[in-house]
Amino acid sequence: MSESEKVTKREFKADIVKLLDIITHSVYTNKEIFLRELISNASDALEKLRFKQSSGVAVADAELPLEIRITTDKENGVLTIADSGIGMSEIELVENIGSIAHSGSEDFLKALGSDASKASSIIGRFGVGFYSVFMVARQVVLTTKSAEPEEAAWVWVSDGLGGYELILAEGEVTRGSSLEIHLKDDAKEYADPAVIKDIINRHSHFISFPILVDGERVNTVPAVWREPKTSVTAEQYKEFYTFLTHDPEAPIETVHMNVDAPVQFSALVFVPAKSEEFLGFQKLERGLDLYVRRVLIAKDATELLPEYLRFCRGVVDTEDLPLNLSRETLQQNAMLRRIAQAVTKEILSRLRKKAAADPEGYAALWKEHAKIFKLGYSDFLNREAYSELLRFDSSALDGPDKLTSLADYVTRAKDGQKTVYYLSGTSREALDMNPHLEIFRRKGIEVLYLYEPVDEFVLESIGDFKEFAFKSAEQAQAKDLASFDDAPDAGEAPAALTPEETTLFEGLLARMKEVLGDRIKDVRGSQRLKSSPSCLVAADGQMSSQMQRLMRMMNKDESAPEKIMELNPDHALTRNLIAIYGADPKDPFIDQATEQLYESALLLEGYLSDPHKMVGRINSILEQASGWYAGLKKGS
Ligand code: ADP
Ligand code: MG
């Protein structure tokens, strides 16, 4: 046979010529993606072979290991990528990378428009990733042998300009494809094994077939997420987690999903034992790493997790998306949204199971990640699951390390109680002393203790829980609680006011209102207090003081809100004031005491802006009291 008989020259399809013209003549910042595309093709070819083999069809060279072999020849500037995959017959060569139009090439050209520089970042999306090799190659020699036992081996040679040559391969060729890339002068670095290994580590580490660079295995961590759940050991999960996060501690929870419909994807998500924010990181833009067919597309894709689950780490891998999706379009991708929803549901469901089976473990998880998790109050789709996962400190618990769920609160509710009560404060100690809780303690009604500004938003946003409404303890009206009996250990009720005292008490309240003027909405007798003389309460329909504080902070308003002051008729101080008022309604001590009670209440609520006046008044009251006491001592 003569030379010309052995070689067939063929031309590329017109739009591929156009595409190649752009690829070979443009300047790119990330040429290296050609390697990702070629490894992805090799992996696809191996995947197809594996499928064929698993369906019992005979293949050529059945004993060949399934792997990708990369060899570098620095001296000659040649890089070779070989796989033992499905290979191509002559017809397939022409169809797949030659003359027959890829529907993708036209779309690619259209998407490219006049900006050739973005070719490298979008090429893989259009099923024309193979041609990216011409960003770095002056000549490509592709030798391929189909897995069909009868097919011959072919060599495909092209400089990426007008066309290519097809030659029947000589000598011994085994199944698969081998791509010999003769590098351009400005791309010689890709014949350096260190450079190649680095690119593989960044882009193709989890390809599930071994990748060998000059005989050395590079991708040592297999794509565990693609394996069936039953075949992955705890040790393998942990290893992958460590690789992913560099966290030496084992994760608290591992969620592994292999889903086929409606979208095909695998997900492997971990809940770290320690919050990263604890380590001093600021708010992290975490998400899940997105792989398409084991090729990394985007690290920390926030599209794959709602903000409140971003303490989780992990990966999603799908067959159903094109390679080389651009980061910008991830957000609009409906398929990704569906995956994110499925992943979210699964994480929540797993957390619920953990909370039920291992409450202490869940409490530990809560302690680490609650700060982020609480941001989920706006996820209405998963409101129920979210609500059940919330944990709180509460008046019914006996230690700072215990927590309650809303469901547990509900089981402890009184007969006829249809409200979950809560109160915001800076600490358990502060709340234990809050006068608003006195009536709740007396009646044995539980109150959730909230310590963070976001907590009230959480409860207000979820609105209700199992037909229980949420209400701040300071907004509870005495009549709301009247139907509940005092708890057995509430102690004896003090003697009621006589009719005469009651009239004087009314007068005293009016007098106090006069003293406080428009700083206060009203002064009234209290049924909620036991050991405190007075407190400030919100008028019906007003925001809780925590909410008001937040609003005021946002509006930079430092004045105290107008509230109602309640006076405990049973307190010794009140009884003394009634006596003083009875003797002289205009006694200046009443003014002083009223001011002091008001400011003490402001102080407890965090509104006292100027303590100087208050300290002055306390000193003056102490002076008077000590004077009387000294007189008393002298007289006795
Ligand atoms: P895509 O991978 O999106 O289909 P490419 O341009 O990367 O687009 O590849 C085009 C086609 O060429 C592939 O679909 C496949 O049929 C064929 N091909 C490329 N590389 C190989 C290979 N190493 N082994 C077998 N077939 C291959
Ligand atoms: Mg491809």
XYZ file of C-alpha atoms and ligand atoms in Angstrom:
664
model
C 0.000 0.000 0.000
C 1.263 3.456 -0.789
C 1.306 6.343 1.651
C -1.662 8.070 0.036
C -3.821 4.961 0.235
C -3.319 4.589 3.965
C -4.175 8.194 4.837
C -7.605 9.735 4.487
C -7.724 13.513 4.693
C -10.979 14.930 5.921
C -12.228 18.415 6.585
C -13.839 19.609 9.718
C -17.420 20.734 9.555
C -17.647 24.478 8.874
C -18.735 25.577 12.312
C -16.019 23.475 13.922
C -13.474 25.236 11.733
C -14.841 28.516 12.978
C -14.740 27.283 16.553
C -11.177 26.028 16.183
C -10.122 29.259 14.599
C -11.240 31.102 17.695
C -9.716 28.575 20.057
C -6.311 28.494 18.385
C -6.010 32.239 17.975
C -7.226 33.584 21.274
C -5.351 34.354 24.465
C -6.659 32.652 27.569
C -6.030 33.091 31.239
C -7.045 29.565 32.174
C -5.853 27.320 29.399
C -5.349 24.583 31.963
C -9.028 23.615 31.753
C -8.171 21.609 28.641
C -6.811 18.953 30.998
C -10.028 18.855 32.960
C -11.986 18.379 29.734
C -9.746 15.598 28.479
C -9.678 13.761 31.796
C -13.425 14.102 31.931
C -13.692 12.544 28.467
C -11.374 9.739 29.493
C -13.443 9.155 32.600
C -16.666 9.163 30.540
C -15.122 6.617 28.196
C -14.164 4.405 31.141
C -17.625 4.803 32.621
C -19.194 3.684 29.329
C -16.849 0.723 29.161
C -17.683 -0.259 32.709
C -21.369 -0.062 31.889
C -20.959 -2.189 28.799
C -18.951 -4.733 30.700
C -21.410 -4.849 33.553
C -24.229 -5.577 31.134
C -22.408 -8.731 30.098
C -21.275 -7.715 26.603
C -17.866 -8.972 25.489
C -15.266 -6.207 25.146
C -11.812 -6.137 23.647
C -8.865 -6.522 26.053
C -11.208 -7.349 28.932
C -8.306 -7.753 31.347
C -7.037 -4.151 31.027
C -7.270 -2.145 34.243
C -9.677 0.817 34.073
C -7.414 3.810 34.473
C -6.138 7.040 33.029
C -2.431 7.171 32.277
C -0.754 10.498 31.750
C 2.839 10.702 30.614
C 5.000 13.753 30.169
C 7.927 14.262 27.872
C 9.440 17.533 28.923
C 12.285 17.392 26.467
C 10.038 17.166 23.428
C 7.140 19.114 24.868
C 4.689 16.249 24.575
C 1.875 15.336 26.936
C -0.006 12.065 26.510
C -3.350 11.221 28.054
C -4.423 7.612 27.648
C -7.437 5.731 28.878
C -8.574 2.120 28.662
C -12.143 3.174 28.043
C -14.698 2.534 25.338
C -12.549 3.880 22.485
C -13.884 4.893 19.075
C -14.409 3.139 15.784
C -13.640 4.938 12.531
C -17.260 6.014 12.155
C -17.435 7.204 15.731
C -14.268 9.243 15.263
C -15.795 11.059 12.346
C -19.084 11.480 14.152
C -17.764 12.571 17.506
C -14.738 14.711 16.755
C -14.724 15.501 13.124
C -16.960 16.177 10.289
C -20.407 15.728 11.618
C -21.780 18.831 13.207
C -22.128 18.876 16.930
C -25.291 20.740 17.692
C -23.170 22.260 20.447
C -20.652 24.037 18.299
C -23.168 26.449 16.899
C -24.573 27.245 20.315
C -21.061 27.697 21.594
C -20.231 30.211 18.894
C -23.416 32.083 19.573
C -22.752 32.196 23.318
C -19.215 33.353 22.685
C -20.300 36.328 20.640
C -17.445 38.711 20.071
C -15.650 37.884 23.297
C -13.271 35.072 22.374
C -11.478 35.284 25.721
C -14.317 33.561 27.476
C -14.061 30.484 25.275
C -12.062 28.573 27.863
C -14.619 29.176 30.565
C -17.660 28.066 28.599
C -16.397 25.525 26.106
C -17.221 22.421 28.130
C -20.866 23.410 28.335
C -21.587 22.786 24.704
C -20.304 19.284 24.165
C -17.238 20.580 22.356
C -14.766 20.359 25.262
C -12.461 18.114 23.261
C -11.440 21.011 21.043
C -10.081 22.952 24.005
C -6.952 20.844 23.528
C -6.086 23.216 20.693
C -5.556 26.011 23.181
C -2.272 24.265 24.031
C -1.600 21.885 21.123
C 0.063 22.580 17.820
C -0.641 19.012 16.849
C -2.763 16.235 18.302
C -2.311 12.534 17.551
C -5.219 10.508 18.818
C -4.901 6.736 18.671
C -8.064 4.902 19.538
C -9.390 1.378 19.523
C -13.016 0.588 20.119
C -14.126 -1.863 22.789
C -15.981 -3.727 20.057
C -13.727 -6.766 19.596
C -13.974 -6.645 15.784
C -13.039 -3.005 15.308
C -9.625 -1.879 14.092
C -7.519 0.817 15.746
C -7.321 4.274 14.150
C -5.070 7.254 14.358
C -6.535 10.712 14.073
C -4.077 13.556 13.472
C -4.868 17.248 13.386
C -3.274 20.640 13.825
C -6.674 22.120 14.625
C -6.781 24.189 11.476
C -8.791 23.034 8.493
C -9.032 19.307 8.874
C -7.563 16.050 10.076
C -6.107 12.822 8.825
C -7.378 9.345 9.550
C -4.876 6.499 9.419
C -5.312 2.833 10.126
C -3.096 2.178 13.150
C -0.076 -0.048 12.795
C 1.317 -2.413 15.370
C -0.188 -3.539 18.625
C -2.907 -1.215 19.960
C -5.069 -2.055 22.969
C -8.587 -0.872 23.753
C -9.104 2.769 24.599
C -7.822 6.149 23.477
C -4.443 7.773 23.733
C -4.129 11.454 23.024
C -0.612 12.657 22.204
C -0.464 16.409 22.566
C 2.431 18.238 20.934
C 2.464 21.421 22.938
C 2.719 24.900 21.513
C 5.746 26.910 22.516
C 3.757 29.012 24.967
C 2.243 25.913 26.575
C 5.338 23.857 27.277
C 4.692 23.968 31.028
C 2.068 21.255 30.519
C 4.848 18.762 29.894
C 5.952 19.286 33.496
C 4.542 16.531 35.715
C 4.395 18.872 38.748
C 2.146 21.263 36.842
C -0.073 18.430 35.675
C -0.394 16.940 39.155
C -1.304 20.303 40.542
C -4.075 20.802 37.988
C -5.437 17.332 38.641
C -5.436 17.957 42.366
C -7.466 21.067 41.904
C -9.878 19.972 39.220
C -10.082 16.225 38.943
C -9.096 14.825 42.285
C -12.213 12.767 42.730
C -12.401 11.124 39.352
C -13.337 7.611 40.355
C -10.750 5.915 38.113
C -7.087 5.958 39.026
C -5.131 8.737 37.354
C -1.414 7.994 36.997
C 1.094 10.661 36.079
C 4.281 9.062 34.801
C 3.275 5.905 36.619
C 2.434 7.561 39.933
C -1.123 7.501 41.271
C -2.336 11.085 41.779
C -5.968 10.913 42.858
C -5.749 8.859 46.014
C -9.162 9.780 47.413
C -11.893 7.971 45.514
C -15.237 9.616 44.831
C -16.831 8.016 47.867
C -20.080 9.906 47.324
C -20.675 8.018 44.091
C -20.409 4.667 45.809
C -23.515 2.971 47.142
C -24.018 3.856 50.800
C -23.654 0.260 51.917
C -20.164 -0.082 50.488
C -18.573 2.931 52.172
C -16.963 2.414 55.560
C -17.010 4.929 58.389
C -13.266 5.231 57.983
C -13.648 6.201 54.312
C -16.217 8.847 55.161
C -13.922 10.272 57.768
C -10.947 10.237 55.391
C -12.858 12.128 52.782
C -14.150 14.582 55.362
C -10.610 15.251 56.519
C -9.459 15.736 52.968
C -12.310 18.166 52.357
C -12.132 20.223 55.525
C -8.672 19.661 57.035
C -10.594 19.193 60.264
C -8.813 16.593 62.403
C -11.989 15.836 64.353
C -14.566 13.413 62.998
C -17.841 14.946 61.821
C -20.886 14.702 64.133
C -23.155 13.636 61.340
C -22.725 12.220 57.837
C -25.516 12.447 55.269
C -25.033 10.400 52.129
C -27.628 10.515 49.339
C -27.786 8.711 46.000
C -30.844 9.989 44.175
C -32.052 8.996 40.710
C -35.246 10.952 40.192
C -36.411 13.540 39.408
C -32.811 14.736 39.225
C -29.883 12.349 39.346
C -27.355 13.337 41.975
C -25.171 12.080 44.786
C -24.528 14.166 47.855
C -22.228 13.652 50.778
C -22.703 16.212 53.519
C -21.071 16.434 56.933
C -21.870 18.333 60.085
C -18.516 19.332 61.607
C -18.057 18.818 65.339
C -16.771 22.327 65.791
C -18.104 25.536 64.346
C -15.585 27.193 62.114
C -16.643 30.544 63.441
C -15.380 29.434 66.840
C -11.954 29.148 65.325
C -11.994 32.838 64.691
C -13.128 32.795 61.092
C -15.503 35.517 60.221
C -18.751 34.687 58.485
C -17.777 32.112 55.911
C -19.315 31.881 52.487
C -19.755 28.167 52.734
C -21.699 25.910 50.457
C -21.275 22.481 48.963
C -18.695 21.705 46.314
C -20.426 21.021 43.032
C -19.170 18.265 40.799
C -20.547 17.309 37.437
C -19.592 13.768 36.629
C -16.810 13.872 39.237
C -15.344 17.011 37.757
C -15.245 19.917 40.135
C -17.336 22.792 38.806
C -17.573 25.143 41.768
C -16.186 25.105 45.277
C -18.522 26.180 48.058
C -21.505 26.676 45.784
C -23.838 28.618 48.059
C -26.686 27.743 45.699
C -26.644 24.224 47.083
C -27.409 25.070 50.698
C -29.670 27.600 52.356
C -27.758 30.079 54.490
C -28.815 28.482 57.763
C -27.248 25.127 56.886
C -23.935 26.564 55.786
C -22.181 25.093 58.771
C -22.368 21.830 56.805
C -19.579 20.802 54.461
C -19.715 18.413 51.571
C -20.170 17.737 47.895
C -22.903 17.282 45.338
C -22.255 15.419 42.123
C -24.735 15.199 39.285
C -24.915 13.655 35.858
C -27.687 15.968 34.782
C -25.770 19.200 34.347
C -23.326 20.190 31.631
C -19.668 20.388 32.534
C -18.301 23.848 32.932
C -21.397 25.626 34.091
C -20.322 29.138 34.834
C -20.544 30.338 38.407
C -22.838 33.171 37.423
C -25.484 30.907 35.987
C -25.579 28.520 38.957
C -28.056 30.732 40.713
C -30.630 30.580 37.976
C -30.316 26.884 37.514
C -33.605 25.172 38.333
C -31.963 21.764 38.541
C -29.540 22.966 41.192
C -32.418 24.477 43.108
C -34.177 21.154 43.143
C -31.040 19.403 44.324
C -30.597 22.007 47.057
C -34.161 21.450 48.224
C -33.732 17.698 48.374
C -30.424 18.039 50.227
C -31.953 20.517 52.698
C -34.863 18.194 53.436
C -32.548 15.272 53.997
C -30.229 17.193 56.314
C -33.187 18.400 58.388
C -34.653 14.943 58.568
C -31.344 13.487 59.674
C -30.948 16.137 62.330
C -34.409 15.289 63.636
C -33.505 11.644 63.841
C -30.325 12.505 65.665
C -32.197 14.747 68.098
C -34.575 11.879 68.877
C -31.990 9.124 69.141
C -29.143 11.031 70.765
C -30.418 14.173 72.532
C -27.062 14.890 74.141
C -25.215 14.631 70.861
C -27.778 16.896 69.286
C -27.411 19.397 72.114
C -23.676 19.496 71.440
C -24.336 20.049 67.757
C -26.812 22.788 68.631
C -24.311 24.543 70.837
C -21.829 24.716 67.968
C -24.076 25.592 65.080
C -27.212 27.226 66.504
C -26.031 30.697 65.641
C -26.145 29.920 61.935
C -29.065 27.519 62.134
C -31.341 30.137 63.701
C -31.166 32.137 60.468
C -33.532 29.549 59.030
C -36.607 31.280 60.404
C -37.585 32.404 56.951
C -37.550 28.934 55.380
C -41.303 28.492 55.259
C -41.060 25.380 53.138
C -39.395 23.504 55.981
C -40.920 25.406 58.854
C -42.090 22.363 60.748
C -38.797 20.517 60.641
C -36.953 23.722 61.439
C -39.194 24.462 64.444
C -38.711 21.019 65.858
C -34.956 21.402 65.720
C -34.868 24.610 67.759
C -33.568 24.418 71.317
C -33.911 26.853 74.209
C -32.992 27.372 77.777
C -36.062 27.619 79.966
C -37.326 28.307 83.459
C -38.263 24.641 83.743
C -34.665 23.485 83.360
C -32.319 23.278 86.267
C -28.994 23.987 84.686
C -27.309 26.165 82.095
C -26.300 23.170 79.970
C -29.768 21.739 79.551
C -31.967 22.639 76.621
C -35.580 22.118 75.691
C -37.346 21.715 72.372
C -40.678 23.357 71.661
C -42.245 19.898 71.581
C -41.017 19.223 75.117
C -42.314 22.590 76.268
C -45.725 21.702 74.915
C -45.815 18.429 76.828
C -45.182 20.350 80.038
C -47.843 22.985 79.328
C -50.730 23.468 81.781
C -54.213 22.247 80.968
C -55.758 24.838 78.712
C -52.446 26.611 78.012
C -52.259 27.551 74.338
C -49.270 29.870 74.440
C -45.537 29.315 74.578
C -44.146 32.082 76.779
C -40.669 33.442 76.413
C -38.580 36.233 77.807
C -35.403 37.839 76.518
C -32.509 38.674 78.769
C -28.762 38.750 78.927
C -28.314 35.628 81.042
C -30.062 32.961 83.045
C -29.206 34.831 86.244
C -30.712 38.077 84.961
C -33.869 36.336 83.791
C -34.265 34.411 87.020
C -34.561 37.773 88.747
C -36.823 39.400 86.194
C -40.027 40.603 87.883
C -42.111 39.578 84.868
C -41.472 35.970 85.718
C -42.859 36.125 89.209
C -46.422 35.320 88.226
C -45.222 32.513 85.945
C -43.260 31.006 88.770
C -46.223 31.344 91.070
C -48.453 29.498 88.620
C -45.794 27.022 87.608
C -45.924 28.059 83.927
C -42.742 27.522 81.957
C -41.033 30.425 80.190
C -38.362 30.022 77.509
C -35.236 32.062 78.143
C -33.919 33.837 75.068
C -30.425 35.262 75.086
C -29.838 36.458 71.552
C -31.493 39.226 69.558
C -32.330 36.794 66.758
C -34.339 34.509 69.040
C -37.450 36.657 69.092
C -37.321 37.003 65.321
C -37.187 33.243 65.113
C -40.302 32.772 67.228
C -42.202 35.610 65.577
C -41.376 34.312 62.123
C -42.422 30.748 62.713
C -45.593 32.172 64.256
C -46.865 29.154 66.118
C -46.013 25.623 67.091
C -48.586 22.825 67.247
C -51.351 25.431 67.694
C -49.441 27.177 70.435
C -48.913 30.877 69.844
C -45.744 32.601 71.045
C -45.879 35.457 73.488
C -43.362 37.414 75.482
C -43.890 36.969 79.223
C -43.838 40.730 79.642
C -46.730 41.080 77.234
C -48.842 38.507 79.016
C -51.776 40.200 80.677
C -52.864 39.110 84.117
C -56.192 38.022 82.660
C -54.415 35.618 80.290
C -53.047 33.794 83.284
C -55.980 34.170 85.663
C -57.447 30.787 84.787
C -54.343 28.958 85.951
C -54.173 28.031 89.636
C -51.183 28.846 91.750
C -48.647 26.075 91.957
C -48.779 24.097 95.240
C -45.399 25.472 96.303
C -46.329 29.094 95.577
C -46.577 29.938 99.267
C -49.394 31.708 101.039
C -51.024 34.722 99.473
C -50.490 37.876 101.557
C -53.457 39.525 103.272
C -55.563 41.505 100.832
C -55.847 45.305 101.084
C -58.702 46.580 103.229
C -61.344 48.683 101.363
C -59.825 51.745 102.935
C -56.318 50.795 101.813
C -57.660 50.017 98.368
C -58.956 53.572 98.001
C -55.620 54.962 99.191
C -53.802 52.623 96.759
C -55.852 54.023 93.856
C -54.916 57.541 94.999
C -51.262 56.586 95.238
C -51.274 55.194 91.705
C -52.794 58.421 90.357
C -50.237 60.446 92.289
C -47.386 58.389 90.864
C -48.730 58.845 87.347
C -48.704 62.564 87.944
C -45.040 62.399 89.023
C -43.978 60.447 85.947
C -46.119 62.473 83.542
C -45.806 61.500 79.899
C -42.816 59.260 80.500
C -45.358 56.599 81.260
C -48.643 55.447 79.714
C -50.209 54.433 82.981
C -49.502 53.313 86.530
C -51.588 50.433 87.752
C -51.773 47.729 90.379
C -50.039 44.494 89.523
C -51.179 40.927 89.829
C -48.036 39.467 88.370
C -45.490 40.475 90.975
C -44.540 38.608 94.095
C -41.162 39.668 95.423
C -40.575 42.831 93.359
C -42.288 46.128 94.173
C -42.770 47.207 90.564
C -42.052 46.585 86.902
C -42.643 48.099 83.482
C -44.935 46.282 81.087
C -45.824 46.770 77.471
C -49.284 48.000 76.636
C -51.483 45.535 74.757
C -50.264 45.108 71.218
C -46.920 46.734 71.853
C -43.698 45.043 70.861
C -41.709 43.203 73.497
C -38.914 45.226 75.027
C -36.304 43.149 73.210
C -37.941 43.960 69.865
C -38.244 47.609 70.802
C -34.613 47.674 71.758
C -33.678 46.269 68.373
C -35.863 48.713 66.495
C -34.499 51.581 68.493
C -30.964 50.440 67.923
C -31.613 50.417 64.200
C -33.168 53.877 64.338
C -30.490 55.142 66.745
C -33.257 56.095 69.164
C -31.995 56.074 72.749
C -35.079 57.294 74.559
C -37.045 54.867 76.710
C -40.297 53.624 75.193
C -43.572 54.600 76.814
C -44.761 51.733 78.970
C -47.103 50.926 81.807
C -45.674 50.808 85.322
C -47.172 48.189 87.592
C -46.989 48.410 91.365
C -47.181 45.313 93.561
C -49.889 46.017 96.184
C -48.573 43.257 98.436
C -45.002 44.467 98.673
C -43.878 45.996 101.974
C -42.615 49.081 100.171
C -46.044 49.633 98.600
C -47.736 49.176 101.946
C -45.413 51.819 103.426
C -46.138 54.167 100.532
C -49.874 53.681 101.054
C -49.426 54.683 104.707
C -47.337 57.747 103.766
C -49.893 58.723 101.125
C -52.694 58.312 103.707
C -50.901 60.708 106.051
C -50.025 63.270 103.351
C -50.796 62.724 99.665
C -48.270 65.455 98.778
C -45.360 63.987 100.750
C -42.163 64.554 98.664
C -40.916 61.078 99.616
C -43.580 59.684 97.271
C -42.020 61.658 94.408
C -38.589 60.355 95.254
C -39.752 56.756 95.633
C -41.723 56.917 92.364
C -38.728 58.235 90.417
C -36.528 55.590 91.954
C -38.923 52.712 91.198
C -39.283 53.914 87.627
C -35.564 54.217 87.033
C -34.864 50.854 88.690
C -37.296 49.297 86.234
C -35.620 51.122 83.328
C -32.265 49.884 84.521
C -33.495 46.283 84.533
C -34.830 46.688 81.016
C -31.627 48.230 79.778
C -32.924 51.724 79.095
C -31.327 53.818 81.770
C -29.125 56.186 79.825
C -27.926 58.411 82.688
C -27.103 56.665 85.955
C -25.807 59.852 87.660
C -29.201 61.156 88.662
C -30.193 57.769 89.967
C -27.072 57.354 92.071
C -27.576 60.854 93.465
C -31.123 59.939 94.443
C -30.120 56.648 96.039
C -27.521 58.471 98.103
C -30.080 60.983 99.240
C -32.558 58.214 100.176
C -29.789 56.370 102.049
C -28.931 59.567 103.868
C -32.540 60.001 104.980
C -32.931 56.354 105.916
C -29.708 56.322 107.922
C -30.763 59.541 109.648
C -34.025 57.952 110.732
C -32.259 54.799 111.724
C -29.640 56.683 113.736
C -32.433 58.600 115.489
C -34.156 55.345 116.216
C -30.958 53.864 117.641
C -30.334 56.904 119.833
C -33.908 56.821 121.103
C -33.843 53.146 122.000
P -18.695 15.877 25.366
O -17.690 15.193 26.239
O -19.474 16.903 26.096
O -19.558 14.926 24.616
P -16.359 16.557 23.881
O -16.078 17.563 22.836
O -15.516 16.632 25.098
O -17.886 16.689 24.269
O -16.224 15.122 23.281
C -16.954 14.786 22.116
C -17.149 13.310 21.978
O -15.949 12.676 21.611
C -17.557 12.591 23.229
O -18.936 12.655 23.426
C -17.099 11.157 22.956
O -18.064 10.482 22.186
C -15.891 11.369 22.103
N -14.671 11.246 22.907
C -13.870 12.235 23.334
N -12.825 11.749 24.043
C -12.968 10.401 24.068
C -12.225 9.318 24.657
N -11.111 9.538 25.382
N -12.682 8.051 24.465
C -13.807 7.824 23.734
N -14.551 8.803 23.182
C -14.144 10.081 23.341
Mg -16.163 16.154 27.136
